[in-house]
PDB file of C-alpha atoms in Angstrom:
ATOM      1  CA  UNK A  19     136.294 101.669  93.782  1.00 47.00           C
ATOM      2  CA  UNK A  20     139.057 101.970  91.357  1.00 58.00           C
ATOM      3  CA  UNK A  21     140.383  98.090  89.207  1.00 81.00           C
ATOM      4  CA  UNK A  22     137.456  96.911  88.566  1.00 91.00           C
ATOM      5  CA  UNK A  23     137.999  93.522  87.309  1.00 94.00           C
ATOM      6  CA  UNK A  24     136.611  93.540  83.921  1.00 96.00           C
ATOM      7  CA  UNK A  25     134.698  89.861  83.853  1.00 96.00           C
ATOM      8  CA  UNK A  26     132.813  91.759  87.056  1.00 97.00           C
ATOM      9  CA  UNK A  27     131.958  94.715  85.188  1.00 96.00           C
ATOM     10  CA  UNK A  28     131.223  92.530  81.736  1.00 96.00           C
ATOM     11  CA  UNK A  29     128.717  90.447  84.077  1.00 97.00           C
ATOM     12  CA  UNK A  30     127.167  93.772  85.772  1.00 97.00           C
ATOM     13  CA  UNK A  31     127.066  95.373  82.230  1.00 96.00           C
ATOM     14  CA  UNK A  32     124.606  92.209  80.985  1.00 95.00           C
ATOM     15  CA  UNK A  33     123.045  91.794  84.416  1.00 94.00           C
ATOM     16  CA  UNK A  34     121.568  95.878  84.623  1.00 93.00           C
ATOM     17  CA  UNK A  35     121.016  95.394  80.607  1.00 93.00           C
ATOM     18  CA  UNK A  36     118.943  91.554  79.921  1.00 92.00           C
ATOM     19  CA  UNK A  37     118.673  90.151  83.717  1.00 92.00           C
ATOM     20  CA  UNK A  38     117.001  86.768  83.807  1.00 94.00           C
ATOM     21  CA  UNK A  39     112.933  86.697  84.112  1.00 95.00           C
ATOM     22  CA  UNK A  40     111.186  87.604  87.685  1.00 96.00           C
ATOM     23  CA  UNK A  41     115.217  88.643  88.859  1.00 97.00           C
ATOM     24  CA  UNK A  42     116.836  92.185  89.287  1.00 96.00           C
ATOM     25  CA  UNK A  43     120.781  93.042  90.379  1.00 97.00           C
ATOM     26  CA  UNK A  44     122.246  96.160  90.697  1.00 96.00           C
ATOM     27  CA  UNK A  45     125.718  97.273  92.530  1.00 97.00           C
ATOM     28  CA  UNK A  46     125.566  99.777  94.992  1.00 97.00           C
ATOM     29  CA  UNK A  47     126.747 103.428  94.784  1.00 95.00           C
ATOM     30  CA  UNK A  48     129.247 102.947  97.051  1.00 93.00           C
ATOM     31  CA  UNK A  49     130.479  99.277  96.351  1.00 96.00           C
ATOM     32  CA  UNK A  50     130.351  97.934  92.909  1.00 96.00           C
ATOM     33  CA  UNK A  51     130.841  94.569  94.071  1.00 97.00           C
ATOM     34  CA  UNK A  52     128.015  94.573  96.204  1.00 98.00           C
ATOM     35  CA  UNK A  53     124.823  93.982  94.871  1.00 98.00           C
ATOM     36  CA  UNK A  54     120.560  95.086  95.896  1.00 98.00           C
ATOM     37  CA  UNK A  55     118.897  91.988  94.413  1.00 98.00           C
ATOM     38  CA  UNK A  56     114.971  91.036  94.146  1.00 98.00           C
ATOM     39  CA  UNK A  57     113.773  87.499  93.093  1.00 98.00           C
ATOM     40  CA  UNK A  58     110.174  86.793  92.460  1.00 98.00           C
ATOM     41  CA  UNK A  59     108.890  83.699  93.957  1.00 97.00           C
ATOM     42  CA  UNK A  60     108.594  81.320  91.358  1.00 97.00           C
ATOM     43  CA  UNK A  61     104.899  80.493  89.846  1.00 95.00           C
ATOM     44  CA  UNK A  62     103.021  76.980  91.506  1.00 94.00           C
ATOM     45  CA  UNK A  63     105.741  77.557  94.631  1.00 96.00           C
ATOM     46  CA  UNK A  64     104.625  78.841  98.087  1.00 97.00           C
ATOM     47  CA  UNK A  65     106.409  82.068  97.678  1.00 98.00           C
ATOM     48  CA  UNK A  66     104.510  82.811  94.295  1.00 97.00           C
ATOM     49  CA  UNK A  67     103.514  86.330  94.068  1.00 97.00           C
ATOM     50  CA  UNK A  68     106.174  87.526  96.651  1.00 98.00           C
ATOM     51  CA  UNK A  69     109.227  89.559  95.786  1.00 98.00           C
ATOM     52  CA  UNK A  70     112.370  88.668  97.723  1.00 98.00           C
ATOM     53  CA  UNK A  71     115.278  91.423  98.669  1.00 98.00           C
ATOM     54  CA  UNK A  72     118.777  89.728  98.765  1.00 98.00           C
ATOM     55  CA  UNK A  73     122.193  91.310  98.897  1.00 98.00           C
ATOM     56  CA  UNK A  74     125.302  89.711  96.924  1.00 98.00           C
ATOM     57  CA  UNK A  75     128.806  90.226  97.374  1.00 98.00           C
ATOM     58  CA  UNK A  76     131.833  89.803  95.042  1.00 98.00           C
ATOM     59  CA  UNK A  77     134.744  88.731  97.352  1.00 97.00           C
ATOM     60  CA  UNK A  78     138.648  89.441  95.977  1.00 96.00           C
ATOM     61  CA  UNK A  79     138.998  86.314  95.070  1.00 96.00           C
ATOM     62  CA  UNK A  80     135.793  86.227  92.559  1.00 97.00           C
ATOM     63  CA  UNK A  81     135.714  84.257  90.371  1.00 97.00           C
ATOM     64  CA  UNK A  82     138.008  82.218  92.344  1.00 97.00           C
ATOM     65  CA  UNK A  83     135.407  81.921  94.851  1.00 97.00           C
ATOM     66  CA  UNK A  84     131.913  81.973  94.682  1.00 98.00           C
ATOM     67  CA  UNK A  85     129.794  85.480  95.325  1.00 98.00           C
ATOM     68  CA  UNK A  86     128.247  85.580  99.157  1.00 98.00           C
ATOM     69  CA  UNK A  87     124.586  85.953  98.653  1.00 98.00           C
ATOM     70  CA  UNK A  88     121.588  86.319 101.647  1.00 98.00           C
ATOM     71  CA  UNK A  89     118.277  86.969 101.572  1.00 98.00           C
ATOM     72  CA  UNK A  90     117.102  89.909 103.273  1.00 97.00           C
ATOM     73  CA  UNK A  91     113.437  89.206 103.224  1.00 97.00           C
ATOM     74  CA  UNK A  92     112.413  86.862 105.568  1.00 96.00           C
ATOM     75  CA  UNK A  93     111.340  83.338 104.189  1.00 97.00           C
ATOM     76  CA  UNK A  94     110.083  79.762 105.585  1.00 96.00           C
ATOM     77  CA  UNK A  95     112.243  77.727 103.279  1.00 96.00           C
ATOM     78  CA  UNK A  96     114.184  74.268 104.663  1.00 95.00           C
ATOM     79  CA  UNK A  97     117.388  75.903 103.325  1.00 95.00           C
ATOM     80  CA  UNK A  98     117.366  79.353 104.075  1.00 95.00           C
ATOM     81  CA  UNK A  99     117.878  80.140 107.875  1.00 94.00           C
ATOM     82  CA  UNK A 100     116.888  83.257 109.903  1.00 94.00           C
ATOM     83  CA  UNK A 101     119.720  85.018 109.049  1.00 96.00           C
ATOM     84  CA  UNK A 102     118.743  84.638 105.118  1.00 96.00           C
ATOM     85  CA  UNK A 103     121.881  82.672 104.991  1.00 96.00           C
ATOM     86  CA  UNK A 104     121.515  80.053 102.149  1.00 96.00           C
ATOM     87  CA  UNK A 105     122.286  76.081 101.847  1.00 94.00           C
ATOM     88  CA  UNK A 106     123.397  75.489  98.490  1.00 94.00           C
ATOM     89  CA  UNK A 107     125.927  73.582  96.818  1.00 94.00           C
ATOM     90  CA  UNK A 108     126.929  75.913  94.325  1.00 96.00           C
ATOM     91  CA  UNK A 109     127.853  78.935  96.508  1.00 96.00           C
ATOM     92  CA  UNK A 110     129.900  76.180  98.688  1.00 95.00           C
ATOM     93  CA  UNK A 111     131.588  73.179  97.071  1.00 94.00           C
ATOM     94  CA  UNK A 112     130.049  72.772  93.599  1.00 96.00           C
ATOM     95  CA  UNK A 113     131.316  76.522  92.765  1.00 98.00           C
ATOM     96  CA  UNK A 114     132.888  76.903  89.409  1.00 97.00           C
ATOM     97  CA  UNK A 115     134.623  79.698  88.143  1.00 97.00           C
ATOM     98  CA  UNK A 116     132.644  78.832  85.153  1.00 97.00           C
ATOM     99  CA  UNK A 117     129.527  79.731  87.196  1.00 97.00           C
ATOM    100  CA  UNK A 118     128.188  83.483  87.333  1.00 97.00           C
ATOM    101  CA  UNK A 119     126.526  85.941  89.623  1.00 97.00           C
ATOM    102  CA  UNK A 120     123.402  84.928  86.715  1.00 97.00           C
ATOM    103  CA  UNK A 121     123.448  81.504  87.248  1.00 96.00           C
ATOM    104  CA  UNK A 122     123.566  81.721  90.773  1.00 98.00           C
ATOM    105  CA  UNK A 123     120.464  84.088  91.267  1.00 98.00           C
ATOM    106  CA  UNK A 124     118.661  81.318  88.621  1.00 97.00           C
ATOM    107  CA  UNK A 125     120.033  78.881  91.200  1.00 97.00           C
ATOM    108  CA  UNK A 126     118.116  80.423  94.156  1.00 98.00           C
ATOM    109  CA  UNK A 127     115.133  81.224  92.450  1.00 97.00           C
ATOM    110  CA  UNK A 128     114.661  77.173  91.588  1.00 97.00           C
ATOM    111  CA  UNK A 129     115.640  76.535  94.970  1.00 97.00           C
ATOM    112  CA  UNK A 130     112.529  78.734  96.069  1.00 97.00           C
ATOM    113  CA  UNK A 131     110.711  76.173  93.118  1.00 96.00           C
ATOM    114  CA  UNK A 132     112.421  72.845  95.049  1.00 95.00           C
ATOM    115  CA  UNK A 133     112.825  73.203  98.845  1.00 94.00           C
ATOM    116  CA  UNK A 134     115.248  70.187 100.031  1.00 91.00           C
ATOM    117  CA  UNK A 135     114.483  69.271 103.279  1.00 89.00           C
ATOM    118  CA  UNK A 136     116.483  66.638 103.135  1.00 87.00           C
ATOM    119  CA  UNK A 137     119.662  69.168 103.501  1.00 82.00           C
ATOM    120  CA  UNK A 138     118.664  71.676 105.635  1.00 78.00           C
ATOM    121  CA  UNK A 139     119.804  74.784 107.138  1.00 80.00           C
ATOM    122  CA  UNK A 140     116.813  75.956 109.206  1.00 76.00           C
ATOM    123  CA  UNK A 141     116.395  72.235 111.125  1.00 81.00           C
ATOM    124  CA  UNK A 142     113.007  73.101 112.622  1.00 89.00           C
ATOM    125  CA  UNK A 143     111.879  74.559 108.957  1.00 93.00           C
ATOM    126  CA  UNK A 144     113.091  71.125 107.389  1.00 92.00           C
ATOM    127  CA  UNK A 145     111.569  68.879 110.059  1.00 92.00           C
ATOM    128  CA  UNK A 146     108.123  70.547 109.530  1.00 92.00           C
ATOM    129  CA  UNK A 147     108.598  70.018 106.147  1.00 93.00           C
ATOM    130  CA  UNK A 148     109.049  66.870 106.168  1.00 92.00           C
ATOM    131  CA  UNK A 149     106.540  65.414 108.733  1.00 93.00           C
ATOM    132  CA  UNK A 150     103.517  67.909 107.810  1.00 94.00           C
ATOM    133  CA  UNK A 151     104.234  69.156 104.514  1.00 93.00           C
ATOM    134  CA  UNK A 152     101.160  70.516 103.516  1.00 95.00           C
ATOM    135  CA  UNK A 153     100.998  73.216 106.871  1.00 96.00           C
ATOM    136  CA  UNK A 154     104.448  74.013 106.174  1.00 95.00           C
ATOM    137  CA  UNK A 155     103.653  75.178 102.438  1.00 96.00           C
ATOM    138  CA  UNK A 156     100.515  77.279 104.040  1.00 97.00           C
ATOM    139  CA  UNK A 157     103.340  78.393 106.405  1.00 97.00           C
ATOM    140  CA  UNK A 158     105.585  79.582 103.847  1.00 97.00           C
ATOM    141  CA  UNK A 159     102.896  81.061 101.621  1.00 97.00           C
ATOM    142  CA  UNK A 160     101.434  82.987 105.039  1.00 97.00           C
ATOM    143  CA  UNK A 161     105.201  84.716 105.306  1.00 97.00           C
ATOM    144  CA  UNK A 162     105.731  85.334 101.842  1.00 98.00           C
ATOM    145  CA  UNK A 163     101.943  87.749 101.908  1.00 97.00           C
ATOM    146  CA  UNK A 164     103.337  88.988 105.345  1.00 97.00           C
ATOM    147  CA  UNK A 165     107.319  89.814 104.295  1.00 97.00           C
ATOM    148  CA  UNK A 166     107.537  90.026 101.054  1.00 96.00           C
ATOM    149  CA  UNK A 167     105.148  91.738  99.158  1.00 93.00           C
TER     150      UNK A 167
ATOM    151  CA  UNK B   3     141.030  95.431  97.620  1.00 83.00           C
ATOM    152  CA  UNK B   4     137.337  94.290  98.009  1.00 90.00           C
ATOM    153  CA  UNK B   5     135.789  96.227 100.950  1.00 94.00           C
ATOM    154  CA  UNK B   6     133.790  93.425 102.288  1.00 97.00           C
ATOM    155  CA  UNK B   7     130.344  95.085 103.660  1.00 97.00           C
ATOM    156  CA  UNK B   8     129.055  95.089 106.976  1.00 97.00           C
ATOM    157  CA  UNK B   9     126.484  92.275 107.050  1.00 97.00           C
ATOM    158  CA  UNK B  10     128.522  89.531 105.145  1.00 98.00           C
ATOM    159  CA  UNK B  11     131.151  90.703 107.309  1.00 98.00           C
ATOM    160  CA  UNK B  12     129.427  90.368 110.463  1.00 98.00           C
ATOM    161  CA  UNK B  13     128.162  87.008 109.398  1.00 97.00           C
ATOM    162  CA  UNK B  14     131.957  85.868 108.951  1.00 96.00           C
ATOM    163  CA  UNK B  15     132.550  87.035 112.052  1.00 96.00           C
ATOM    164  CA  UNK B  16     129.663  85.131 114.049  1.00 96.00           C
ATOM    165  CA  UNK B  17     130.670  81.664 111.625  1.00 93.00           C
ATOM    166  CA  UNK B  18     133.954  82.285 113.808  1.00 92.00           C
ATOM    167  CA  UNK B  19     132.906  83.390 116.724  1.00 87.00           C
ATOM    168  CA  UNK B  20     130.651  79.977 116.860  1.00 79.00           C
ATOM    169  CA  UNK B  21     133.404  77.506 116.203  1.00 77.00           C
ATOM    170  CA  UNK B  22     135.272  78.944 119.190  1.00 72.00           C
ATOM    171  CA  UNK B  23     138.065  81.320 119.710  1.00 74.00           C
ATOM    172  CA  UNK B  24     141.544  79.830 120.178  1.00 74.00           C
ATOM    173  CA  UNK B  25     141.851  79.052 123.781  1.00 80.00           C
ATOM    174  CA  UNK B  26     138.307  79.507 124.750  1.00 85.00           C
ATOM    175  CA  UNK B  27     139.676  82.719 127.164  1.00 92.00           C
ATOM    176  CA  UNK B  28     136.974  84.733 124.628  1.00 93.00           C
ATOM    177  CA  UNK B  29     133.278  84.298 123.128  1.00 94.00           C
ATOM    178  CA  UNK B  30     131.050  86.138 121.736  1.00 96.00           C
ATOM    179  CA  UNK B  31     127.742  86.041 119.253  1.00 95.00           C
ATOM    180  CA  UNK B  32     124.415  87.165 118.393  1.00 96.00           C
ATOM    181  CA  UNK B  33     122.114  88.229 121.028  1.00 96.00           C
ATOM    182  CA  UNK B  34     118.885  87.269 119.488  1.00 95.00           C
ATOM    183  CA  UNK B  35     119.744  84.152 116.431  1.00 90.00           C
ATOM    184  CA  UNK B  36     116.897  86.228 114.061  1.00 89.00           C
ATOM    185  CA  UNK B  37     118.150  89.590 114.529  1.00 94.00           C
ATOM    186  CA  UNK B  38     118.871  89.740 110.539  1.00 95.00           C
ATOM    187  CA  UNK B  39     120.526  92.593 111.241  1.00 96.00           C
ATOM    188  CA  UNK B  40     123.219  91.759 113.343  1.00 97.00           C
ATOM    189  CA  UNK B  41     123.072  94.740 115.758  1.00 98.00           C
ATOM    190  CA  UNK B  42     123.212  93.380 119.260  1.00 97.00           C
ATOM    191  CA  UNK B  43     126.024  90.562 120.616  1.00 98.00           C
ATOM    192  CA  UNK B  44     127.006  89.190 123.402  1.00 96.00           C
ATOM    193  CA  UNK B  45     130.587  88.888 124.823  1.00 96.00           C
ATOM    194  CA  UNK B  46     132.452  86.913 127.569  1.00 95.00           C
ATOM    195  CA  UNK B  47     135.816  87.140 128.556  1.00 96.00           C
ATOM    196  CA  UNK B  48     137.414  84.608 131.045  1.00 95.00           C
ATOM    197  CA  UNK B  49     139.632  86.766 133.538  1.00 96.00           C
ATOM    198  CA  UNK B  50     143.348  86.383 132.651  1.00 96.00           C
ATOM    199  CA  UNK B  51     145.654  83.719 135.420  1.00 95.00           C
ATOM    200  CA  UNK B  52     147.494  85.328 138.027  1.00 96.00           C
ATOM    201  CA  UNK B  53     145.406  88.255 138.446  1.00 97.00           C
ATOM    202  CA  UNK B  54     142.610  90.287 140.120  1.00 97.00           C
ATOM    203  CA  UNK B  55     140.124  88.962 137.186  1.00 97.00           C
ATOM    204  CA  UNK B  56     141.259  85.190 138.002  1.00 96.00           C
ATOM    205  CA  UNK B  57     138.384  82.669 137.616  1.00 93.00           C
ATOM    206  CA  UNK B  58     135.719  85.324 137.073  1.00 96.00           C
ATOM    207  CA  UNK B  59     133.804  85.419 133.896  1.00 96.00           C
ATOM    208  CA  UNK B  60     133.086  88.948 132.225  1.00 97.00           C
ATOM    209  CA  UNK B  61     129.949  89.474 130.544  1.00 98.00           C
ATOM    210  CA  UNK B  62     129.886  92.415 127.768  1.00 98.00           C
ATOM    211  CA  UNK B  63     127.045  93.575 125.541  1.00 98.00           C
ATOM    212  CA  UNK B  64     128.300  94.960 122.677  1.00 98.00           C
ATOM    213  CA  UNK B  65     126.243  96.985 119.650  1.00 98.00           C
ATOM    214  CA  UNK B  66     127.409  96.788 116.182  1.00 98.00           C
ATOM    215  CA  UNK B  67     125.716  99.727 114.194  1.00 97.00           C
ATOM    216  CA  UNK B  68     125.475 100.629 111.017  1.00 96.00           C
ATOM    217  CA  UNK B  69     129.210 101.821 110.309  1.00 96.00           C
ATOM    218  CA  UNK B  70     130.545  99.270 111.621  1.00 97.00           C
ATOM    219  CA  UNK B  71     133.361  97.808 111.166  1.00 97.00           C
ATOM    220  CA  UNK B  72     134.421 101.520 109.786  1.00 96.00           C
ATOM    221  CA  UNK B  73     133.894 102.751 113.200  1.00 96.00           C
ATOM    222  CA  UNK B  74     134.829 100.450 116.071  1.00 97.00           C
ATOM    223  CA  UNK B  75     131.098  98.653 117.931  1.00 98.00           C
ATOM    224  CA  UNK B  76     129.884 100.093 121.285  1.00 98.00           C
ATOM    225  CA  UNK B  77     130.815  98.047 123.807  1.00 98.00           C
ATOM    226  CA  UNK B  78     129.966  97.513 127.378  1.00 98.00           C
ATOM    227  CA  UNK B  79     130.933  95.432 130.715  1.00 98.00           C
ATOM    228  CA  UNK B  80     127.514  94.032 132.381  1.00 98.00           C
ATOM    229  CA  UNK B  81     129.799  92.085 135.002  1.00 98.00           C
ATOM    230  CA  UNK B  82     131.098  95.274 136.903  1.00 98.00           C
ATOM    231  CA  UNK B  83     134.781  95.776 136.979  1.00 98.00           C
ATOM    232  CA  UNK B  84     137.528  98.043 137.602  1.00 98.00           C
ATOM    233  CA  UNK B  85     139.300  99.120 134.587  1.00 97.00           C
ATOM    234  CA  UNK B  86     141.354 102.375 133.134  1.00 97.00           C
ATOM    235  CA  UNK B  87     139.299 101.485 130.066  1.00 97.00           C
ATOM    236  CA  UNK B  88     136.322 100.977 131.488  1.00 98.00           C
ATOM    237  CA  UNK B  89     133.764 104.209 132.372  1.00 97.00           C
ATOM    238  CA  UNK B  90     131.447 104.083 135.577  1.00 96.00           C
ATOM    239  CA  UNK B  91     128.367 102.570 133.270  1.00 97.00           C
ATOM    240  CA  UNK B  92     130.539  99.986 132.151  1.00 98.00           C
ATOM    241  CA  UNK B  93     131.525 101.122 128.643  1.00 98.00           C
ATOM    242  CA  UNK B  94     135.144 100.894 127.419  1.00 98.00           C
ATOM    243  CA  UNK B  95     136.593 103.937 126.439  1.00 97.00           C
ATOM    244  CA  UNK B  96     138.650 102.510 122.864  1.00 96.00           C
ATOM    245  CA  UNK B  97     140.884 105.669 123.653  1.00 95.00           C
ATOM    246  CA  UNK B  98     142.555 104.243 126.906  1.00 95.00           C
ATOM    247  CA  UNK B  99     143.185 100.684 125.110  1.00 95.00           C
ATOM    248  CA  UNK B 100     146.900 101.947 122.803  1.00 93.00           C
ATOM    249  CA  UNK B 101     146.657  98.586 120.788  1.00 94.00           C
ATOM    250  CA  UNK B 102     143.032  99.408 119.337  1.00 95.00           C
ATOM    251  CA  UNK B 103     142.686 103.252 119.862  1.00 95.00           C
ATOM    252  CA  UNK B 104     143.334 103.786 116.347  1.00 96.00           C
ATOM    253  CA  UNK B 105     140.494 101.622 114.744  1.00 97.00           C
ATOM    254  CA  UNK B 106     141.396 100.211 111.686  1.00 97.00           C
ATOM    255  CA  UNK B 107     138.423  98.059 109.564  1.00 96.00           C
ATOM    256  CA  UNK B 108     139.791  94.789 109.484  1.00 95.00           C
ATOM    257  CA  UNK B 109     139.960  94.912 113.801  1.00 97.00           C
ATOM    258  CA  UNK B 110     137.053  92.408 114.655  1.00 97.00           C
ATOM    259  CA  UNK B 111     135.144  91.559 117.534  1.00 97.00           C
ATOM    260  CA  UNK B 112     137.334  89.243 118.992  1.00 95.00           C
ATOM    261  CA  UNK B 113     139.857  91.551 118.337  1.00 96.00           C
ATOM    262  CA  UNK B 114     138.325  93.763 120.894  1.00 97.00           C
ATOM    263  CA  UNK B 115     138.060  91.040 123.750  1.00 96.00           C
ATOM    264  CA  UNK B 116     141.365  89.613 123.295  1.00 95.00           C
ATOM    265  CA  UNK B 117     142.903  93.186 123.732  1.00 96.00           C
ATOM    266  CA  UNK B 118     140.325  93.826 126.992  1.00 97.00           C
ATOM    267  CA  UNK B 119     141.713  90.908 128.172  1.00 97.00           C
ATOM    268  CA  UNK B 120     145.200  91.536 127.739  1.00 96.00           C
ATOM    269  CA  UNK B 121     144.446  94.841 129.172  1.00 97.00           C
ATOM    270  CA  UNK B 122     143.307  93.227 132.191  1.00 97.00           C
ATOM    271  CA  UNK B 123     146.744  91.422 132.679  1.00 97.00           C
ATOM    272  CA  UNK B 124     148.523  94.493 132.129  1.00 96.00           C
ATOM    273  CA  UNK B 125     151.282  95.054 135.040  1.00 96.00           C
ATOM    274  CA  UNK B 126     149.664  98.478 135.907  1.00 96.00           C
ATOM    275  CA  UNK B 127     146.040  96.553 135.706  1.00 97.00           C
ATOM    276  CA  UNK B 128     146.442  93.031 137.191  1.00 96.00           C
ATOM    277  CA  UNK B 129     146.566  93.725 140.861  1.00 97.00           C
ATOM    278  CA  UNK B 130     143.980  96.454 140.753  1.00 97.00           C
ATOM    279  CA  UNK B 131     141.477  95.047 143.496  1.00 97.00           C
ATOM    280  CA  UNK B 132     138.021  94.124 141.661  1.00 97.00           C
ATOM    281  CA  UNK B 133     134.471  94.807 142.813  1.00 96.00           C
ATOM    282  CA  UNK B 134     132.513  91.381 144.561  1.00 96.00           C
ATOM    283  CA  UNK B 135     131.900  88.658 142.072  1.00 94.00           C
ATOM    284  CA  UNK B 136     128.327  89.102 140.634  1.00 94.00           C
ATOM    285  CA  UNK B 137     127.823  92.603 140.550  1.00 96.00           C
ATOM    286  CA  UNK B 138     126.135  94.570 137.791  1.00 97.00           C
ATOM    287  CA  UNK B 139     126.625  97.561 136.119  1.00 98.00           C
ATOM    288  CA  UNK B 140     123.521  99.446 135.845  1.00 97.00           C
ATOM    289  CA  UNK B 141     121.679  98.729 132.235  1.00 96.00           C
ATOM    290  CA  UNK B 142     121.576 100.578 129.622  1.00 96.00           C
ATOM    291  CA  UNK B 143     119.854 101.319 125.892  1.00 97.00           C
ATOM    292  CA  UNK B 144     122.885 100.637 123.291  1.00 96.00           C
ATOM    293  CA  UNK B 145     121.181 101.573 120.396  1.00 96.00           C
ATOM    294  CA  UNK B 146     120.162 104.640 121.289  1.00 96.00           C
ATOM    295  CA  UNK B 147     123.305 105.262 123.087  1.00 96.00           C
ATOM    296  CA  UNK B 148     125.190 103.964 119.760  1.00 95.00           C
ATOM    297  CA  UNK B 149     123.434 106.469 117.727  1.00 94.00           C
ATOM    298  CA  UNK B 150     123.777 109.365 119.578  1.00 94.00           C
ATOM    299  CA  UNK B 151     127.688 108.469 119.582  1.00 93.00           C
ATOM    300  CA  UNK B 152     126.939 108.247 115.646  1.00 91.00           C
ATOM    301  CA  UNK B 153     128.741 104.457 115.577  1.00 90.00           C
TER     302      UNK B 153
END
């Protein structure tokens, strides 16, 4: 992996050395602009005391356009479907050049925080959500002990 | 360049492969929707006009494995057929097929039905009679097969 862009290895250089609270990102061996990824589940949220895996991807055209994130840990969450693929504006249509690989793993750990069923990937995740909340939090709690820690 | 990795380009692939392929002559996508993995897909491949293969449909199971797309996915006929390409369990031999023989990374899946297909209306191909309509090959274990062919 030779050309490194340098705002990719400025943002992996602060990433490996001060990464955000509860949130861990390092490039593979093999690909430096693919990254292993863990977020804790935030504190008060069903997935508290779990520890997501997620993989992130710098495409050529970063910062251009947005990194390619999924989770690899499997999660009951109205906008994350099966495939860990993730519904959220900022790695679609709200992406900024501005934005960082940071700022978007802060962005999915307050998604974890703020479910929005009301935009939903997984549509039988969201509709639970929405007409029995409460046994869809147990739900999500009950996969985050079984997947992720 | 960026060498995209396997997964997110997998999941590319299947974003495609959902919307529909050009003409509709090809499909293809994941075998089970959770299989976060991405390792087992199905393929179908309407036969080509003016041909042996006319108005037949051709199921395929194909296995992407690990190295994929570095090394081309194991594919295999379950709708029996007669084919150079094709072996006598129903896998295609990527070494008969000139166009894709050489894998090169950015080939894709529907790279590798579109190409069956035009092998399939190939002069030396197209009039080669065809086995009755609805028979099987015999199944078979792709993973393990996949692995011991170290794709």
């Amino acid at each position: 992996m030779s050309g490194l862009p340098k705002r990719i290895l400025k943002e992996t250089e602060r990433l490996m050395a001060d990464s955000p609270p509860g949130i861990s990102a390092a490039p593979k061996d093999d690909n430096l602009r693919h990254f292993d990824v863990t977020v804790a589940g935030p504190e008060s949220s069903p997935y508290e005391g779990g520890v997501f895996k997620l993989e992130l991807f710098l495409p050529e055209e970063y910062p251009m356009n947005p990194p390619k994130v999924r989770f690899l840990t499997k999660i009951y969450h109205p906008n994350i479907d099966k495939l860990g693929r993730i519904c959220l504006d900022i790695l679609k249509d709200k992406w900024s050049p501005a934005l960082q690989i940071r700022t978007v793993l802060l962005s999915i750990q307050a998604l974890l925080g703020a479910p929005n069923p009301d935009d939903p990937l997984a549509n039988d995740v969201a509709q639970n959500w929405k007409e029995n909340q409460s046994a869809a939090i147990a739900q999500a709690r009950e996969w985050t002990r079984q997947y992720a820690q | 360049m960026a060498k995209v990795p396997r997964s997110f380009r997998l999941l590319s692939e299947l974003e495609h492969g959902e919307k529909g392929i050009g003409d509709g002559s090809c499909s293809y996508g994941l075998k089970d929707s959770d299989d976060i993995a991405m390792y087992e897909w199905n393929g179908t491949i309407l036969g080509p006009p003016h041909s042996a293969y006319e108005n037949r449909i051709f199921s395929l199971s194909i296995y992407c494995g690990d190295k994929y797309p570095d090394v081309p996915p194991l594919v295999k006929f379950e709708s029996k057929i007669t084919l150079p390409c094709v072996d006598q369990q129903g896998f295609v031999n990527f070494s008969r097929i000139p166009s894709i023989s050489n894998w090169k990374r950015d080939f894709t899946l529907e790279t590798v039905l579109v190409e069956l297909r035009r092998d399939m209306a190939a002069p030396s191909n197209r009039k080669t009679p065809q086995p009755p309509e609805g028979a099987e090959f015999p199944p078979a274990d792709l993973e393990t097969i996949a692995k011991q062919r170290n794709l």
